[in-house]
Short mmCIF file of C-alpha atoms in Angstrom, two decimals:
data_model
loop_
_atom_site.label_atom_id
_atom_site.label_comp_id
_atom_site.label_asym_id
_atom_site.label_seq_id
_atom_site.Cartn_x
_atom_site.Cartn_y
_atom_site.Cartn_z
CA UNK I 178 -1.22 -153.37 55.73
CA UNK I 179 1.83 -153.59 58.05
CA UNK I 180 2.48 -151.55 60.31
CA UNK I 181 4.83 -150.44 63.57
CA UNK I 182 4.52 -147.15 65.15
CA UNK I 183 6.73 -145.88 68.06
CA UNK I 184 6.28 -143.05 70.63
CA UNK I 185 5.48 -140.21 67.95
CA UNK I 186 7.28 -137.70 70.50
CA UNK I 187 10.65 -136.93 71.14
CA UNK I 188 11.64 -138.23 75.00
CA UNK I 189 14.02 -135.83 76.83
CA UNK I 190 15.38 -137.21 80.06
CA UNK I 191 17.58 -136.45 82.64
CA UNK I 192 20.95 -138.47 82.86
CA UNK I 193 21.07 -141.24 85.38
CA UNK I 194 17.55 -142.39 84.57
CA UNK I 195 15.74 -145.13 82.59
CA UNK I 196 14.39 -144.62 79.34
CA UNK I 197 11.59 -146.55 77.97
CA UNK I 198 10.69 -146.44 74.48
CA UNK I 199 7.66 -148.20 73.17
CA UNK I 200 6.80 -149.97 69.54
CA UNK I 201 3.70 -151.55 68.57
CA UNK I 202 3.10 -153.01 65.44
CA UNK I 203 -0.29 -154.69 63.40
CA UNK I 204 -0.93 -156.94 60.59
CA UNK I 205 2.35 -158.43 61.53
CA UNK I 206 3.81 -161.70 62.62
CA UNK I 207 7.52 -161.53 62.98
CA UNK I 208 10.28 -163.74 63.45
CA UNK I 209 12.73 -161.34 65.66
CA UNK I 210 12.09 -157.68 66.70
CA UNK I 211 14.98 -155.58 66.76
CA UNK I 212 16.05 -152.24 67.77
CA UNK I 213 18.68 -150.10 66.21
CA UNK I 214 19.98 -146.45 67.19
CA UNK I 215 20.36 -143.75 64.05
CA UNK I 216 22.53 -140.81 64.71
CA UNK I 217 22.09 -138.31 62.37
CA UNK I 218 23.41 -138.25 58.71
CA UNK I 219 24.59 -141.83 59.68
CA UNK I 220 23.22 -145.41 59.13
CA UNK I 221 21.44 -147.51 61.72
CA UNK I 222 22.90 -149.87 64.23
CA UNK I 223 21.93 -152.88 65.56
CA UNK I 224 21.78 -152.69 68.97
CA UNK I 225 20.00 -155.85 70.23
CA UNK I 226 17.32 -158.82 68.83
CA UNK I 227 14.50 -160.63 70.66
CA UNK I 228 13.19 -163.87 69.44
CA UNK I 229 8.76 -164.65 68.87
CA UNK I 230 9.05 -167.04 71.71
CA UNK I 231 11.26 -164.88 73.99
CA UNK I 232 9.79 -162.25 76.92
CA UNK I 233 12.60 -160.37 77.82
CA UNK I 234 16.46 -159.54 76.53
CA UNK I 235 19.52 -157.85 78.11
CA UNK I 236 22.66 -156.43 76.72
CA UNK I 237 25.04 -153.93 79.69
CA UNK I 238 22.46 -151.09 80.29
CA UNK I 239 19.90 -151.74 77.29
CA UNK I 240 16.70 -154.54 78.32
CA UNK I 241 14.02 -155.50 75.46
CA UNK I 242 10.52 -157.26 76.15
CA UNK I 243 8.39 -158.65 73.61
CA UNK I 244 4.49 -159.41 74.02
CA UNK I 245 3.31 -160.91 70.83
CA UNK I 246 0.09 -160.70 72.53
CA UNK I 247 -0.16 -157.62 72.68
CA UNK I 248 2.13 -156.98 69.81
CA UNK I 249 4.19 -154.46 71.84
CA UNK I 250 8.22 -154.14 72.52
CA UNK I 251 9.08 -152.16 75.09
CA UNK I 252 12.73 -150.88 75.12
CA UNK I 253 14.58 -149.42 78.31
CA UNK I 254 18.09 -147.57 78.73
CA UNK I 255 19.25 -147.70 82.23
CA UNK I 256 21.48 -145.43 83.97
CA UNK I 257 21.53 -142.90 81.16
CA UNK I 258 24.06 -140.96 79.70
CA UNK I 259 24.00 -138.21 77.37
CA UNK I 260 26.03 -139.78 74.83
CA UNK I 261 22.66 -142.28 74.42
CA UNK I 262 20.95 -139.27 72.91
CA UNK I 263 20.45 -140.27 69.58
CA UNK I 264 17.38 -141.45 67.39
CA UNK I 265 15.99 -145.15 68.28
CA UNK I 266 14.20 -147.74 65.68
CA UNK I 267 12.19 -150.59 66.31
CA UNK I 268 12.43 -152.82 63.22
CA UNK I 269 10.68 -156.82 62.29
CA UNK I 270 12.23 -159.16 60.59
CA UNK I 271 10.39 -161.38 58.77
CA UNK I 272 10.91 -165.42 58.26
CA UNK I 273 13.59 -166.11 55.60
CA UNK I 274 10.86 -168.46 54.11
CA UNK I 275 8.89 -165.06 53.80
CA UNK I 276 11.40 -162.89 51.92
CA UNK I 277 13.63 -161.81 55.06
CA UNK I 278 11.72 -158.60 54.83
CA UNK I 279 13.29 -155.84 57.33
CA UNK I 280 11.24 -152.89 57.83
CA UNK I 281 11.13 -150.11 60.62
CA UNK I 282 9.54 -147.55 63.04
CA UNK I 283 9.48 -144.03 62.39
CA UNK I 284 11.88 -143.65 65.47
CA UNK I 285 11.71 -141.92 68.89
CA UNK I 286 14.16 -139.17 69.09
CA UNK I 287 16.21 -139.38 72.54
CA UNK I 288 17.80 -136.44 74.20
CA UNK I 289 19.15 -137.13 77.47
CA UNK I 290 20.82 -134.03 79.24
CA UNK I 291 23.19 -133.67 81.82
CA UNK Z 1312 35.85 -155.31 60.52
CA UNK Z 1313 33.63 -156.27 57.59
CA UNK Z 1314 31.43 -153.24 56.56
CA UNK Z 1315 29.21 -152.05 54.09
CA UNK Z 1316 30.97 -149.76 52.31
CA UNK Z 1317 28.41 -147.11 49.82
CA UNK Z 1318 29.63 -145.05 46.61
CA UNK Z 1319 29.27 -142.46 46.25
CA UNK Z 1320 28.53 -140.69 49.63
CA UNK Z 1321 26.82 -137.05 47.74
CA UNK Z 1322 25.22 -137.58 44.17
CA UNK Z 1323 23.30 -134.37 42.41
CA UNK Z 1324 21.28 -135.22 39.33
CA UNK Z 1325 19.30 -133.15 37.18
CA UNK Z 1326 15.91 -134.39 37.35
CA UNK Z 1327 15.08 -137.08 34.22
CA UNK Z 1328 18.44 -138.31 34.69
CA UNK Z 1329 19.71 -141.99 35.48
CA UNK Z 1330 21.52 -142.53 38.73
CA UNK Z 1331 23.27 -146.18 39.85
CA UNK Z 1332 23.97 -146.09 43.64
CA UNK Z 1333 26.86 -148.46 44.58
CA UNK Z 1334 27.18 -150.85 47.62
CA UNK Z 1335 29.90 -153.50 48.80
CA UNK Z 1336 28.17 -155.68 51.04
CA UNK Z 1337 29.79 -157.97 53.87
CA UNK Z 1338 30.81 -160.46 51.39
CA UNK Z 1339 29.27 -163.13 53.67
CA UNK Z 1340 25.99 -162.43 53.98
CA UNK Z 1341 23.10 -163.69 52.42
CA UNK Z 1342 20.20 -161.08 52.00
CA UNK Z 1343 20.80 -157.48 50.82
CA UNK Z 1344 18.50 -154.93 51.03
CA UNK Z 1345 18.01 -150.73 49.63
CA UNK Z 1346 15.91 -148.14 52.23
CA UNK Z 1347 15.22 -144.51 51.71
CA UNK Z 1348 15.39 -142.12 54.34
CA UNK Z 1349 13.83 -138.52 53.23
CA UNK Z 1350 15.17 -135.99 55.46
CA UNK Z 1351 13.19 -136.16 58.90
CA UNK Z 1352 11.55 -139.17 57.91
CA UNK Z 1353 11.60 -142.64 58.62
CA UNK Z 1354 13.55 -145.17 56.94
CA UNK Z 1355 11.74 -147.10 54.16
CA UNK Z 1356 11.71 -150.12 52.84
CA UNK Z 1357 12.62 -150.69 49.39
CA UNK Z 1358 13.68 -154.22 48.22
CA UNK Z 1359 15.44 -157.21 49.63
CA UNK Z 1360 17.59 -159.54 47.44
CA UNK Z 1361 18.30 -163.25 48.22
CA UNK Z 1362 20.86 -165.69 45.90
CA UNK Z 1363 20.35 -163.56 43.35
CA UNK Z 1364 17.04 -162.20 43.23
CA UNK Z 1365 14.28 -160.12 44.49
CA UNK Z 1366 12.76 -161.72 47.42
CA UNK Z 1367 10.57 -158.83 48.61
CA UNK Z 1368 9.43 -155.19 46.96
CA UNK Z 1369 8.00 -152.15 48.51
CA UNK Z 1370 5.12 -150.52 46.87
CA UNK Z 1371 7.78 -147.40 46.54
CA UNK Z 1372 9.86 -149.72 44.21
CA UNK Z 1373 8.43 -149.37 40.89
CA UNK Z 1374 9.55 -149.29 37.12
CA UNK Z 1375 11.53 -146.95 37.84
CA UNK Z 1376 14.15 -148.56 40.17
CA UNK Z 1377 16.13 -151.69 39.81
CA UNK Z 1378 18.73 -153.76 41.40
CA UNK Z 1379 21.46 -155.91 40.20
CA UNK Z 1380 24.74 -157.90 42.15
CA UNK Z 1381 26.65 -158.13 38.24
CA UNK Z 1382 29.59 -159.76 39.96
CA UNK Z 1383 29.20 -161.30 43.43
CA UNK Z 1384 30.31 -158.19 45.21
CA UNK Z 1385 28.71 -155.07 44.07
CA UNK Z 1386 25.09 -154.42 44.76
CA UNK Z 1387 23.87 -151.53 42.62
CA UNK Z 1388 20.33 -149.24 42.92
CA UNK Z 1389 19.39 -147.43 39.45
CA UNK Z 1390 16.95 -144.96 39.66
CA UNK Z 1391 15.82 -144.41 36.29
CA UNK Z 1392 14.33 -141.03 35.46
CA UNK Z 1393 14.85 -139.28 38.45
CA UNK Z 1394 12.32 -136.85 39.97
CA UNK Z 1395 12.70 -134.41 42.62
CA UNK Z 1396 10.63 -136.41 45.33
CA UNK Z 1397 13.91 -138.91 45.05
CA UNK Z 1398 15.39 -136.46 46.82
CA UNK Z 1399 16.68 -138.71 50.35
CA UNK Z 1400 19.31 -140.38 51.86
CA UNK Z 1401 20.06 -143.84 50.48
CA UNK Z 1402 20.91 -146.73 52.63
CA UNK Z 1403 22.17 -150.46 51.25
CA UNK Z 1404 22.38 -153.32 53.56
CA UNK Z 1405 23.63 -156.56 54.11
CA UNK Z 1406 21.75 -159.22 56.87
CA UNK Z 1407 24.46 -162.02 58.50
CA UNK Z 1408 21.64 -164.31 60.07
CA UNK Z 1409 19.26 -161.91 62.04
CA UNK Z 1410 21.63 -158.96 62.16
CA UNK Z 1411 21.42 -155.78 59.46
CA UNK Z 1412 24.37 -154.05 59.26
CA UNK Z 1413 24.19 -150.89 57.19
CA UNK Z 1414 26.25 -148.43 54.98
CA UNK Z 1415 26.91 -145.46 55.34
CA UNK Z 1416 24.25 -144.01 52.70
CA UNK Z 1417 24.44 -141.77 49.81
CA UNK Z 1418 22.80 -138.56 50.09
CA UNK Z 1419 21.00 -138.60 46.53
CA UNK Z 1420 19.94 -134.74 45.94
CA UNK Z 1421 17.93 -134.08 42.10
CA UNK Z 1422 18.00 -130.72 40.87
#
C-alpha cells in the first residue's frame, strides 16, 4: 500500500540555522510533492510544490528537492526563526486522471528556540 | 481572500447519533476533499470529490460516512451512527490546480 513517512522525531534547533526535514514515500508515483506547515488546532498550509520532473524548488528562506529515484524530498528552512516552529507535512498529489488523491506524512514537529 | 470556511467549529454527539459536518469551499475549485486528524495523529485521508462525485475513498470511509455538494456551494460529511473512535478533528478542503487550501476544521467530540 502507499505510503510516506517523515522524520518520526521532533527536530529542535537553534535559531539562525537550517532545518532539514526529510519524507520518503513507497508504492507511490506522484504528480507534485508538496509540503504544508500545521500549527496546532489549525488547518494545514501550503507552503510550496515540486513537480515529478523537477530537482530542486525555492520560495524566500524555504528550498525543496525531489529524487523520484530515490523517492525522497528533502525540505530545508534557512536562517531560522522561532516563529517557524510549528508542525511540517509532506503530502503527494496524485494525477487528476487518477482521482486527484491528496494524502500526507505523519509530520515532523519543529521547535526552533532562540 | 477566498477561504474555506467549516460549520460548525465544536460538535458533541452522543454516540449512535447522526452528525452532518458543513464546508464552503473556494467556489472555484474543482476537487474537494474530507481528512481526519485524531488528536496527535496524522492527518488522514478520507474522500475526494470531482464534478460531482467520488473520485477517490479511503479504506476509513465506509457505510457509515457520506458526502454530498446539494447545491453547488455546500459540501457536507455525515457520519452516520457515530462511535467514540470518531472522536478527531475534521478538516474539508478545496484543490485550485495543485494547491489544497484547507478549513479551519471542526473538532467532532462523541460522548
Amino acid at each position: 500500500s502507499q505510503k510516506i513517512e517523515q522524520n518520526s522525531e521532533a527536530l529542535n534547533i537553534q535559531e539562525g540555522k537550517t532545518a532539514t526535514l526529510t519524507c520518503n514515500y513507497t508504492n507511490y508515483s506522484p504528480a507534485y510533492l508538496q509540503w504544508y506547515r500545521q500549527d496546532p488546532g489549525r488547518g494545514p498550509v501550503f507552503l510550496l510544490l515540486i513537480r515529478e520532473n523537477e530537482k530542486e524548488k525555492r520560495k524566500e528562506r524555504l528550498k525543496v528537492t525531489f529524487d523520484t529515484t530515490l523517492k525522497q524530498s528533502l525540505f530545508h528552512i534557512t536562517a531560522s526563526q522561532p516563529a517557524d516552529s510549528a508542525t511540517y507535512l509532506c503530502a503527494l498529489l496524485s494525477p487528476y486522471n487518477q482521482g486527484g488523491k491528496l494524502i500526507f506524512g505523519q509530520g515532523t514537529e519543529l521547535s526552533v528556540k532562540p | 481572500e477566498p477561504e474555506v470556511t467549516q460549520t460548525p467549529s465544536h460538535q458533541v454527539t452522543q454516540m449512535g447519533q447522526e452528525v452532518i459536518l458543513r464546508c464552503v469551499p473556494i467556489s472555484n475549485h474543482l476537487y474537494f476533499y474530507w481528512y481526519r486528524q485524531i488528536l496527535g495523529q496524522k492527518v488522514e485521508f478520507l474522500v475526494s470529490f470531482y464534478n460531482n462525485e467520488i473520485s477517490e475513498k479511503s479504506e476509513i470511509f465506509d457505510d457509515q460516512f457520506s458526502v454530498e455538494r446539494p447545491d453547488g456551494s455546500n459540501f457536507t460529511l455525515k457520519i452516520r451512527s457515530t462511535k467514540l473512535e470518531d472522536s478527531a478533528m475534521y478538516f474539508c478542503a478545496s484543490l485550485r490546480n495543485t494547491e489544497a487550501f484547507f478549513g479551519q476544521g471542526t473538532r467532532l467530540t462523541v460522548v
